[in-house]
Amino acid sequence: MAFEEKMIKSEYVFEGHLIQVRKDLVTTVNGESVREIVDHDDAVAIVALKPDGTIIMERQFRYAAERVVFEIPAGLVDPGEDPETAAIRELREETGYRAGKIRYLTTTYPSIGFSNEIVRFYLCTEMEKGETEFDENESIDLEEHPIEEIYKKVMNGEIADSKTQIGVLMTMNLIRLGELKDYLK
Amino acid sequence: MAFEEKMIKSEYVFEGHLIQVRKDLVTTVNGESVREIVDHDDAVAIVALKPDGTIIMERQFRYAAERVVFEIPAGLVDPGEDPETAAIRELREETGYRAGKIRYLTTTYPSIGFSNEIVRFYLCTEMEKGETEFDENESIDLEEHPIEEIYKKVMNGEIADSKTQIGVLMTMNLIRLGELKDYLK
């Protein structure tokens, strides 16, 4: 059985707005070791699928990657907010679309080696267009593309964002399995 | 066009072994903002596929997630090391398998919102079994499962690790597309 590490001592070394970083001393299979952990709020990612088979995509400059990234809508869950509510809210704020139907897809730990961040994925369908409400410092370009096209970009390595890869691969597989009939009428 | 943020000032607030954390002041579409960024070395993840259709899986306690996680082999690229060489090395160290053939699959930014970490995915085939060489503080249980079974676990939400989700979904799709014939003889 894999050894379960226990915390001996925990010390916050950075407390920011988006992330908190701690240095924890833990018991390991061979004694003790230090684990550097990034605490991050839970997030949601949204595959927003229209009846014509297109999904809503965003282009935004990602400072961490130092480039414009092509990705599905996503955002943080507010404290005390239900993740599904957060997905509907983020879709509305970032794209203007109101989701009529929503289906949970899966959950992921994007960087399990050093962060407790969780991303929950939702499929939104039966959407109505309204106005966007971007955050003050957000600059997002919206595009709509056939999910088949984005799927091909995932498979040939043109999509570099993990949540877009996971959300699009899962949704395409569900479509092929015939499991989204109730969502694609 | 999405606004491209430029760095005004950068300050390291934590310099650890695995991660370095900086607080950068940047120009945004509406003025200035602070970006909290985690610098992390590049990593590799390996789908190690045997002729019988099984892949090598690991169970290890992940302190960040506070639980044992079921995942594909992965590890950090050493400074100056070629990523493909790192994938072959990590597979050998963690599983004992020597890869006869290797194919690049894709690259991902797992947490593009706050980290520059990159994970490159490789498919390893034609493997020969040898001895494992775990790192001092690693405790890893090895298992071999049909890729179909792991794919089903990804689709029904039983796999929570992003690199396992991406690696397995992509590999299953390549198998279905008939693109892995040279790797599956």
mmCIF file of C-alpha atoms in Angstrom:
data_model
loop_
_atom_site.group_PDB
_atom_site.id
_atom_site.type_symbol
_atom_site.label_atom_id
_atom_site.label_comp_id
_atom_site.label_asym_id
_atom_site.label_seq_id
_atom_site.Cartn_x
_atom_site.Cartn_y
_atom_site.Cartn_z
ATOM 1 C CA MET A 1 0.000 0.000 0.000
ATOM 2 C CA ALA A 2 1.204 3.509 -0.857
ATOM 3 C CA PHE A 3 2.522 5.276 2.241
ATOM 4 C CA GLU A 4 0.206 8.026 3.534
ATOM 5 C CA GLU A 5 2.171 11.145 4.473
ATOM 6 C CA LYS A 6 1.155 12.971 7.655
ATOM 7 C CA MET A 7 1.721 16.652 8.367
ATOM 8 C CA ILE A 8 4.223 17.393 11.154
ATOM 9 C CA LYS A 9 4.372 21.163 10.745
ATOM 10 C CA SER A 10 2.746 23.633 8.329
ATOM 11 C CA GLU A 11 3.935 27.169 7.616
ATOM 12 C CA TYR A 12 2.442 29.702 5.202
ATOM 13 C CA VAL A 13 5.224 31.372 3.205
ATOM 14 C CA PHE A 14 3.001 33.486 0.919
ATOM 15 C CA GLU A 15 -0.584 34.630 1.292
ATOM 16 C CA GLY A 16 -1.822 36.243 -1.900
ATOM 17 C CA HIS A 17 -5.235 36.971 -3.383
ATOM 18 C CA LEU A 18 -5.373 34.025 -5.792
ATOM 19 C CA ILE A 19 -2.993 31.598 -4.088
ATOM 20 C CA GLN A 20 -1.579 30.812 -0.666
ATOM 21 C CA VAL A 21 1.675 28.883 -0.463
ATOM 22 C CA ARG A 22 2.744 26.673 2.436
ATOM 23 C CA LYS A 23 5.792 24.651 3.311
ATOM 24 C CA ASP A 24 4.709 21.542 5.167
ATOM 25 C CA LEU A 25 7.031 19.137 6.932
ATOM 26 C CA VAL A 26 5.598 15.636 6.455
ATOM 27 C CA THR A 27 6.367 12.046 7.363
ATOM 28 C CA THR A 28 7.464 10.024 4.340
ATOM 29 C CA VAL A 29 8.227 6.360 3.749
ATOM 30 C CA ASN A 30 11.887 7.120 4.531
ATOM 31 C CA GLY A 31 11.549 9.664 7.327
ATOM 32 C CA GLU A 32 10.626 13.274 6.732
ATOM 33 C CA SER A 33 10.399 15.631 3.786
ATOM 34 C CA VAL A 34 9.143 19.099 2.906
ATOM 35 C CA ARG A 35 6.122 19.536 0.610
ATOM 36 C CA GLU A 36 5.598 22.901 -1.077
ATOM 37 C CA ILE A 37 1.858 23.301 -1.602
ATOM 38 C CA VAL A 38 -0.163 25.965 -3.432
ATOM 39 C CA ASP A 39 -3.651 26.457 -1.968
ATOM 40 C CA HIS A 40 -6.040 27.579 -4.687
ATOM 41 C CA ASP A 41 -9.824 28.008 -4.708
ATOM 42 C CA ASP A 42 -11.959 25.533 -6.626
ATOM 43 C CA ALA A 43 -12.706 26.370 -10.238
ATOM 44 C CA VAL A 44 -15.224 25.438 -12.925
ATOM 45 C CA ALA A 45 -14.789 24.956 -16.673
ATOM 46 C CA ILE A 46 -17.661 25.017 -19.141
ATOM 47 C CA VAL A 47 -18.229 23.260 -22.453
ATOM 48 C CA ALA A 48 -20.974 25.497 -23.882
ATOM 49 C CA LEU A 49 -22.481 23.565 -26.777
ATOM 50 C CA LYS A 50 -24.958 25.168 -29.180
ATOM 51 C CA PRO A 51 -27.572 23.249 -31.236
ATOM 52 C CA ASP A 52 -25.455 23.787 -34.382
ATOM 53 C CA GLY A 53 -22.587 21.806 -32.808
ATOM 54 C CA THR A 54 -20.374 24.820 -32.073
ATOM 55 C CA ILE A 55 -18.862 25.582 -28.673
ATOM 56 C CA ILE A 56 -17.997 28.935 -27.147
ATOM 57 C CA MET A 57 -14.234 29.522 -27.094
ATOM 58 C CA GLU A 58 -12.189 32.338 -25.608
ATOM 59 C CA ARG A 59 -8.878 33.907 -26.519
ATOM 60 C CA GLN A 60 -7.152 35.684 -23.680
ATOM 61 C CA PHE A 61 -3.619 36.632 -22.782
ATOM 62 C CA ARG A 62 -2.368 34.345 -20.037
ATOM 63 C CA TYR A 63 0.440 36.005 -18.166
ATOM 64 C CA ALA A 64 1.757 32.715 -16.738
ATOM 65 C CA ALA A 65 2.213 31.329 -20.263
ATOM 66 C CA GLU A 66 3.246 34.704 -21.722
ATOM 67 C CA ARG A 67 0.890 34.312 -24.663
ATOM 68 C CA VAL A 68 -2.695 34.410 -25.884
ATOM 69 C CA VAL A 69 -4.374 31.076 -25.139
ATOM 70 C CA PHE A 70 -7.398 29.515 -26.848
ATOM 71 C CA GLU A 71 -9.623 27.935 -24.218
ATOM 72 C CA ILE A 72 -13.113 27.097 -22.971
ATOM 73 C CA PRO A 73 -14.777 29.459 -20.462
ATOM 74 C CA ALA A 74 -13.746 28.954 -16.834
ATOM 75 C CA GLY A 75 -13.574 30.760 -13.534
ATOM 76 C CA LEU A 76 -13.372 30.494 -9.778
ATOM 77 C CA VAL A 77 -16.152 29.294 -7.498
ATOM 78 C CA ASP A 78 -17.052 32.078 -5.047
ATOM 79 C CA PRO A 79 -16.832 31.238 -1.320
ATOM 80 C CA GLY A 80 -19.963 29.284 -0.341
ATOM 81 C CA GLU A 81 -21.174 29.107 -3.949
ATOM 82 C CA ASP A 82 -22.433 25.853 -5.440
ATOM 83 C CA PRO A 83 -20.087 24.775 -8.300
ATOM 84 C CA GLU A 84 -22.969 24.332 -10.769
ATOM 85 C CA THR A 85 -24.203 27.851 -9.952
ATOM 86 C CA ALA A 86 -20.642 29.109 -10.464
ATOM 87 C CA ALA A 87 -20.503 27.451 -13.899
ATOM 88 C CA ILE A 88 -23.780 29.106 -14.964
ATOM 89 C CA ARG A 89 -22.587 32.462 -13.587
ATOM 90 C CA GLU A 90 -19.142 32.320 -15.217
ATOM 91 C CA LEU A 91 -20.643 31.344 -18.570
ATOM 92 C CA ARG A 92 -23.036 34.297 -18.349
ATOM 93 C CA GLU A 93 -20.378 36.810 -17.238
ATOM 94 C CA GLU A 94 -17.711 35.740 -19.750
ATOM 95 C CA THR A 95 -19.828 34.903 -22.797
ATOM 96 C CA GLY A 96 -23.253 36.470 -22.219
ATOM 97 C CA TYR A 97 -24.950 33.076 -22.659
ATOM 98 C CA ARG A 98 -27.616 31.908 -20.200
ATOM 99 C CA ALA A 99 -27.534 28.110 -19.917
ATOM 100 C CA GLY A 100 -30.924 26.358 -20.129
ATOM 101 C CA LYS A 101 -29.535 22.943 -19.280
ATOM 102 C CA ILE A 102 -26.420 21.874 -17.430
ATOM 103 C CA ARG A 103 -24.748 18.494 -16.942
ATOM 104 C CA TYR A 104 -21.795 17.647 -14.697
ATOM 105 C CA LEU A 105 -18.959 15.965 -16.606
ATOM 106 C CA THR A 106 -16.033 15.276 -14.264
ATOM 107 C CA THR A 107 -13.593 16.773 -11.779
ATOM 108 C CA THR A 108 -9.841 17.159 -12.104
ATOM 109 C CA TYR A 109 -6.804 18.045 -10.051
ATOM 110 C CA PRO A 110 -4.817 19.993 -12.694
ATOM 111 C CA SER A 111 -1.498 19.961 -10.788
ATOM 112 C CA ILE A 112 -1.717 17.252 -8.157
ATOM 113 C CA GLY A 113 2.038 17.410 -7.473
ATOM 114 C CA PHE A 114 1.908 20.802 -5.813
ATOM 115 C CA SER A 115 -1.623 22.240 -5.700
ATOM 116 C CA ASN A 116 -4.995 21.358 -4.183
ATOM 117 C CA GLU A 117 -6.827 23.207 -6.968
ATOM 118 C CA ILE A 118 -9.878 21.339 -8.250
ATOM 119 C CA VAL A 119 -11.649 22.063 -11.550
ATOM 120 C CA ARG A 120 -15.191 20.765 -12.060
ATOM 121 C CA PHE A 121 -16.435 20.459 -15.651
ATOM 122 C CA TYR A 122 -19.964 21.194 -16.839
ATOM 123 C CA LEU A 123 -21.677 20.874 -20.182
ATOM 124 C CA CYS A 124 -24.101 23.745 -20.850
ATOM 125 C CA THR A 125 -26.752 23.557 -23.567
ATOM 126 C CA GLU A 126 -30.016 25.290 -24.585
ATOM 127 C CA MET A 127 -28.399 28.680 -24.175
ATOM 128 C CA GLU A 128 -29.796 32.165 -24.766
ATOM 129 C CA LYS A 129 -27.541 35.076 -25.681
ATOM 130 C CA GLY A 130 -27.349 38.132 -23.415
ATOM 131 C CA GLU A 131 -24.681 40.624 -22.392
ATOM 132 C CA THR A 132 -21.180 39.844 -21.070
ATOM 133 C CA GLU A 133 -19.951 41.184 -17.717
ATOM 134 C CA PHE A 134 -16.173 40.861 -17.738
ATOM 135 C CA ASP A 135 -14.116 41.355 -14.592
ATOM 136 C CA GLU A 136 -12.333 44.693 -14.456
ATOM 137 C CA ASN A 137 -8.959 43.353 -15.581
ATOM 138 C CA GLU A 138 -10.187 40.765 -18.066
ATOM 139 C CA SER A 139 -9.776 41.097 -21.829
ATOM 140 C CA ILE A 140 -11.416 38.170 -23.572
ATOM 141 C CA ASP A 141 -12.218 37.620 -27.250
ATOM 142 C CA LEU A 142 -15.160 35.282 -27.872
ATOM 143 C CA GLU A 143 -15.406 32.872 -30.794
ATOM 144 C CA GLU A 144 -17.707 30.012 -31.744
ATOM 145 C CA HIS A 145 -16.248 26.930 -33.428
ATOM 146 C CA PRO A 146 -17.569 23.462 -34.316
ATOM 147 C CA ILE A 147 -16.612 21.096 -31.482
ATOM 148 C CA GLU A 148 -15.232 18.714 -34.155
ATOM 149 C CA GLU A 149 -12.740 21.416 -35.176
ATOM 150 C CA ILE A 150 -11.617 22.044 -31.583
ATOM 151 C CA TYR A 151 -11.400 18.295 -30.993
ATOM 152 C CA LYS A 152 -9.035 18.012 -33.979
ATOM 153 C CA LYS A 153 -6.933 20.850 -32.569
ATOM 154 C CA VAL A 154 -6.714 18.983 -29.251
ATOM 155 C CA MET A 155 -5.643 15.775 -30.998
ATOM 156 C CA ASN A 156 -2.979 17.461 -33.156
ATOM 157 C CA GLY A 157 -1.520 19.425 -30.236
ATOM 158 C CA GLU A 158 -2.770 22.907 -31.157
ATOM 159 C CA ILE A 159 -4.693 23.298 -27.871
ATOM 160 C CA ALA A 160 -2.333 23.774 -24.916
ATOM 161 C CA ASP A 161 -4.783 24.365 -22.072
ATOM 162 C CA SER A 162 -5.524 21.301 -19.911
ATOM 163 C CA LYS A 163 -9.152 22.127 -19.098
ATOM 164 C CA THR A 164 -9.935 22.633 -22.788
ATOM 165 C CA GLN A 165 -8.284 19.316 -23.665
ATOM 166 C CA ILE A 166 -10.237 17.427 -20.989
ATOM 167 C CA GLY A 167 -13.598 19.133 -21.563
ATOM 168 C CA VAL A 168 -13.528 18.775 -25.337
ATOM 169 C CA LEU A 169 -12.218 15.172 -25.379
ATOM 170 C CA MET A 170 -14.872 14.060 -22.874
ATOM 171 C CA THR A 171 -17.710 15.853 -24.634
ATOM 172 C CA MET A 172 -16.760 14.479 -28.071
ATOM 173 C CA ASN A 173 -16.652 10.966 -26.606
ATOM 174 C CA LEU A 174 -20.082 11.430 -24.996
ATOM 175 C CA ILE A 175 -21.484 12.635 -28.321
ATOM 176 C CA ARG A 176 -20.032 9.566 -30.074
ATOM 177 C CA LEU A 177 -21.425 7.285 -27.377
ATOM 178 C CA GLY A 178 -24.866 8.810 -28.006
ATOM 179 C CA GLU A 179 -25.082 9.930 -24.377
ATOM 180 C CA LEU A 180 -25.911 13.564 -25.087
ATOM 181 C CA LYS A 181 -29.161 13.040 -27.012
ATOM 182 C CA ASP A 182 -31.175 14.911 -24.338
ATOM 183 C CA TYR A 183 -28.752 17.822 -24.623
ATOM 184 C CA LEU A 184 -28.498 18.037 -28.402
ATOM 185 C CA LYS A 185 -32.063 18.231 -29.640
ATOM 186 C CA MET B 1 -7.624 41.350 -30.033
ATOM 187 C CA ALA B 2 -6.992 40.130 -26.474
ATOM 188 C CA PHE B 3 -4.894 42.636 -24.553
ATOM 189 C CA GLU B 4 -1.295 41.500 -23.980
ATOM 190 C CA GLU B 5 -0.175 42.213 -20.411
ATOM 191 C CA LYS B 6 3.363 43.526 -19.908
ATOM 192 C CA MET B 7 5.427 43.162 -16.743
ATOM 193 C CA ILE B 8 6.122 46.387 -14.853
ATOM 194 C CA LYS B 9 7.782 44.864 -11.806
ATOM 195 C CA SER B 10 8.529 41.301 -10.674
ATOM 196 C CA GLU B 11 9.278 40.183 -7.130
ATOM 197 C CA TYR B 12 9.972 36.663 -5.863
ATOM 198 C CA VAL B 13 8.012 36.019 -2.665
ATOM 199 C CA PHE B 14 8.996 32.357 -2.209
ATOM 200 C CA GLU B 15 11.898 30.356 -3.568
ATOM 201 C CA GLY B 16 11.480 26.675 -2.801
ATOM 202 C CA HIS B 17 12.912 23.459 -4.233
ATOM 203 C CA LEU B 18 9.922 22.514 -6.400
ATOM 204 C CA ILE B 19 8.329 25.919 -6.951
ATOM 205 C CA GLN B 20 9.222 29.595 -6.988
ATOM 206 C CA VAL B 21 6.457 32.135 -6.478
ATOM 207 C CA ARG B 22 6.476 35.691 -7.792
ATOM 208 C CA LYS B 23 4.176 38.655 -7.551
ATOM 209 C CA ASP B 24 4.310 40.596 -10.804
ATOM 210 C CA LEU B 25 2.792 43.999 -11.384
ATOM 211 C CA VAL B 26 1.467 44.058 -14.963
ATOM 212 C CA THR B 27 -0.308 46.382 -17.349
ATOM 213 C CA THR B 28 -3.902 45.296 -17.976
ATOM 214 C CA VAL B 29 -6.637 46.476 -20.289
ATOM 215 C CA ASN B 30 -7.864 48.771 -17.493
ATOM 216 C CA GLY B 31 -4.571 49.914 -15.970
ATOM 217 C CA GLU B 32 -2.494 47.739 -13.675
ATOM 218 C CA SER B 33 -2.961 44.518 -11.739
ATOM 219 C CA VAL B 34 -0.946 42.011 -9.746
ATOM 220 C CA ARG B 35 -0.402 38.479 -11.089
ATOM 221 C CA GLU B 36 0.639 35.751 -8.646
ATOM 222 C CA ILE B 37 2.679 33.227 -10.617
ATOM 223 C CA VAL B 38 4.120 29.830 -9.645
ATOM 224 C CA ASP B 39 7.286 28.954 -11.550
ATOM 225 C CA HIS B 40 7.569 25.190 -11.934
ATOM 226 C CA ASP B 41 9.966 23.017 -13.959
ATOM 227 C CA ASP B 42 8.679 21.242 -17.046
ATOM 228 C CA ALA B 43 7.310 17.744 -16.540
ATOM 229 C CA VAL B 44 6.596 14.638 -18.597
ATOM 230 C CA ALA B 45 3.759 12.112 -18.380
ATOM 231 C CA ILE B 46 3.895 8.657 -19.896
ATOM 232 C CA VAL B 47 1.238 6.360 -21.334
ATOM 233 C CA ALA B 48 3.113 3.050 -21.182
ATOM 234 C CA LEU B 49 1.151 0.644 -23.377
ATOM 235 C CA LYS B 50 1.936 -3.081 -23.446
ATOM 236 C CA PRO B 51 1.147 -5.420 -26.390
ATOM 237 C CA ASP B 52 -1.736 -6.925 -24.383
ATOM 238 C CA GLY B 53 -3.462 -3.505 -24.271
ATOM 239 C CA THR B 54 -2.689 -2.787 -20.618
ATOM 240 C CA ILE B 55 -1.034 0.410 -19.373
ATOM 241 C CA ILE B 56 1.193 0.926 -16.360
ATOM 242 C CA MET B 57 -0.621 2.768 -13.566
ATOM 243 C CA GLU B 58 0.613 4.048 -10.233
ATOM 244 C CA ARG B 59 -1.032 4.575 -6.875
ATOM 245 C CA GLN B 60 0.673 7.100 -4.673
ATOM 246 C CA PHE B 61 -0.293 9.352 -1.804
ATOM 247 C CA ARG B 62 -0.515 12.931 -3.046
ATOM 248 C CA TYR B 63 -0.073 15.305 -0.162
ATOM 249 C CA ALA B 64 -1.698 18.228 -2.022
ATOM 250 C CA ALA B 65 -4.886 16.187 -2.520
ATOM 251 C CA GLU B 66 -4.605 14.466 0.869
ATOM 252 C CA ARG B 67 -5.274 11.061 -0.654
ATOM 253 C CA VAL B 68 -3.931 8.174 -2.696
ATOM 254 C CA VAL B 69 -4.274 8.990 -6.398
ATOM 255 C CA PHE B 70 -4.422 6.577 -9.339
ATOM 256 C CA GLU B 71 -2.337 7.986 -12.197
ATOM 257 C CA ILE B 72 -0.006 7.383 -15.115
ATOM 258 C CA PRO B 73 3.785 7.664 -14.538
ATOM 259 C CA ALA B 74 5.180 11.193 -14.606
ATOM 260 C CA GLY B 75 8.081 13.249 -13.375
ATOM 261 C CA LEU B 76 10.163 16.367 -13.781
ATOM 262 C CA VAL B 77 12.546 17.066 -16.642
ATOM 263 C CA ASP B 78 16.072 17.548 -15.248
ATOM 264 C CA PRO B 79 17.822 20.854 -16.088
ATOM 265 C CA GLY B 80 19.195 20.600 -19.644
ATOM 266 C CA GLU B 81 17.551 17.226 -20.223
ATOM 267 C CA ASP B 82 15.629 16.503 -23.414
ATOM 268 C CA PRO B 83 11.916 15.884 -22.538
ATOM 269 C CA GLU B 84 11.812 12.591 -24.452
ATOM 270 C CA THR B 85 14.894 11.376 -22.567
ATOM 271 C CA ALA B 86 13.193 12.435 -19.318
ATOM 272 C CA ALA B 87 10.085 10.405 -20.225
ATOM 273 C CA ILE B 88 12.190 7.278 -20.890
ATOM 274 C CA ARG B 89 14.148 7.854 -17.651
ATOM 275 C CA GLU B 90 11.068 8.467 -15.487
ATOM 276 C CA LEU B 91 9.340 5.379 -16.882
ATOM 277 C CA ARG B 92 12.411 3.289 -16.092
ATOM 278 C CA GLU B 93 12.896 4.717 -12.593
ATOM 279 C CA GLU B 94 9.244 4.538 -11.534
ATOM 280 C CA THR B 95 8.126 1.318 -13.236
ATOM 281 C CA GLY B 96 11.285 -0.572 -14.190
ATOM 282 C CA TYR B 97 10.191 -0.671 -17.854
ATOM 283 C CA ARG B 98 12.644 0.209 -20.641
ATOM 284 C CA ALA B 99 10.768 1.755 -23.564
ATOM 285 C CA GLY B 100 11.649 0.393 -27.017
ATOM 286 C CA LYS B 101 9.561 2.940 -28.885
ATOM 287 C CA ILE B 102 8.349 6.391 -27.954
ATOM 288 C CA ARG B 103 5.897 8.818 -29.582
ATOM 289 C CA TYR B 104 5.149 12.401 -28.594
ATOM 290 C CA LEU B 105 1.434 12.992 -27.970
ATOM 291 C CA THR B 106 0.837 16.592 -26.884
ATOM 292 C CA THR B 107 1.770 19.322 -24.415
ATOM 293 C CA THR B 108 -0.383 20.920 -21.747
ATOM 294 C CA TYR B 109 -0.382 23.835 -19.355
ATOM 295 C CA PRO B 110 -2.134 22.165 -16.387
ATOM 296 C CA SER B 111 -2.874 25.415 -14.496
ATOM 297 C CA ILE B 112 -2.563 28.266 -16.960
ATOM 298 C CA GLY B 113 -4.209 30.732 -14.581
ATOM 299 C CA PHE B 114 -1.301 30.815 -12.149
ATOM 300 C CA SER B 115 1.568 28.545 -13.247
ATOM 301 C CA ASN B 116 3.981 28.232 -16.161
ATOM 302 C CA GLU B 117 4.279 24.472 -15.625
ATOM 303 C CA ILE B 118 4.249 22.492 -18.870
ATOM 304 C CA VAL B 119 3.610 18.749 -19.134
ATOM 305 C CA ARG B 120 4.635 16.897 -22.288
ATOM 306 C CA PHE B 121 2.959 13.553 -22.984
ATOM 307 C CA TYR B 122 4.635 10.511 -24.509
ATOM 308 C CA LEU B 123 3.372 7.113 -25.533
ATOM 309 C CA CYS B 124 5.867 4.339 -24.748
ATOM 310 C CA THR B 125 5.609 0.870 -26.314
ATOM 311 C CA GLU B 126 7.773 -2.248 -26.889
ATOM 312 C CA MET B 127 8.904 -2.206 -23.291
ATOM 313 C CA GLU B 128 11.189 -4.573 -21.404
ATOM 314 C CA LYS B 129 10.857 -5.083 -17.656
ATOM 315 C CA GLY B 130 13.776 -4.229 -15.353
ATOM 316 C CA GLU B 131 14.196 -2.865 -11.841
ATOM 317 C CA THR B 132 12.587 0.282 -10.395
ATOM 318 C CA GLU B 133 14.681 3.090 -8.869
ATOM 319 C CA PHE B 134 12.314 5.190 -6.771
ATOM 320 C CA ASP B 135 13.352 8.559 -5.395
ATOM 321 C CA GLU B 136 14.194 8.492 -1.695
ATOM 322 C CA ASN B 137 10.835 9.845 -0.514
ATOM 323 C CA GLU B 138 8.616 8.139 -3.083
ATOM 324 C CA SER B 139 6.219 5.316 -2.244
ATOM 325 C CA ILE B 140 4.524 4.082 -5.399
ATOM 326 C CA ASP B 141 2.401 0.975 -6.006
ATOM 327 C CA LEU B 142 2.471 -0.267 -9.593
ATOM 328 C CA GLU B 143 -0.482 -1.869 -11.369
ATOM 329 C CA GLU B 144 -1.267 -2.856 -14.953
ATOM 330 C CA HIS B 145 -4.786 -2.355 -16.285
ATOM 331 C CA PRO B 146 -6.414 -2.579 -19.720
ATOM 332 C CA ILE B 147 -6.467 0.928 -21.224
ATOM 333 C CA GLU B 148 -10.187 0.381 -21.987
ATOM 334 C CA GLU B 149 -10.820 0.001 -18.237
ATOM 335 C CA ILE B 150 -8.894 3.187 -17.359
ATOM 336 C CA TYR B 151 -10.645 5.027 -20.205
ATOM 337 C CA LYS B 152 -14.017 4.045 -18.683
ATOM 338 C CA LYS B 153 -12.837 5.311 -15.289
ATOM 339 C CA VAL B 154 -11.900 8.638 -16.900
ATOM 340 C CA MET B 155 -15.293 8.919 -18.585
ATOM 341 C CA ASN B 156 -17.273 8.088 -15.428
ATOM 342 C CA GLY B 157 -15.265 10.461 -13.236
ATOM 343 C CA GLU B 158 -13.263 7.903 -11.225
ATOM 344 C CA ILE B 159 -9.906 9.322 -12.404
ATOM 345 C CA ALA B 160 -9.177 12.709 -10.821
ATOM 346 C CA ASP B 161 -5.680 13.422 -12.146
ATOM 347 C CA SER B 162 -5.537 15.741 -15.166
ATOM 348 C CA LYS B 163 -2.498 14.189 -16.866
ATOM 349 C CA THR B 164 -4.083 10.715 -16.629
ATOM 350 C CA GLN B 165 -7.335 12.029 -18.101
ATOM 351 C CA ILE B 166 -5.546 13.715 -21.020
ATOM 352 C CA GLY B 167 -3.052 10.904 -21.722
ATOM 353 C CA VAL B 168 -5.644 8.130 -21.647
ATOM 354 C CA LEU B 169 -8.333 10.002 -23.625
ATOM 355 C CA MET B 170 -5.835 10.924 -26.354
ATOM 356 C CA THR B 171 -4.341 7.438 -26.574
ATOM 357 C CA MET B 172 -7.755 5.742 -26.762
ATOM 358 C CA ASN B 173 -8.762 8.113 -29.559
ATOM 359 C CA LEU B 174 -5.537 7.396 -31.474
ATOM 360 C CA ILE B 175 -6.158 3.651 -31.113
ATOM 361 C CA ARG B 176 -9.714 4.114 -32.451
ATOM 362 C CA LEU B 177 -8.440 6.215 -35.332
ATOM 363 C CA GLY B 178 -6.041 3.387 -36.234
ATOM 364 C CA GLU B 179 -3.064 5.723 -35.796
ATOM 365 C CA LEU B 180 -1.101 3.506 -33.427
ATOM 366 C CA LYS B 181 -0.692 0.462 -35.682
ATOM 367 C CA ASP B 182 3.101 0.839 -35.730
ATOM 368 C CA TYR B 183 3.113 0.911 -31.938
ATOM 369 C CA LEU B 184 0.730 -1.966 -31.282
ATOM 370 C CA LYS B 185 2.153 -4.900 -33.238
#
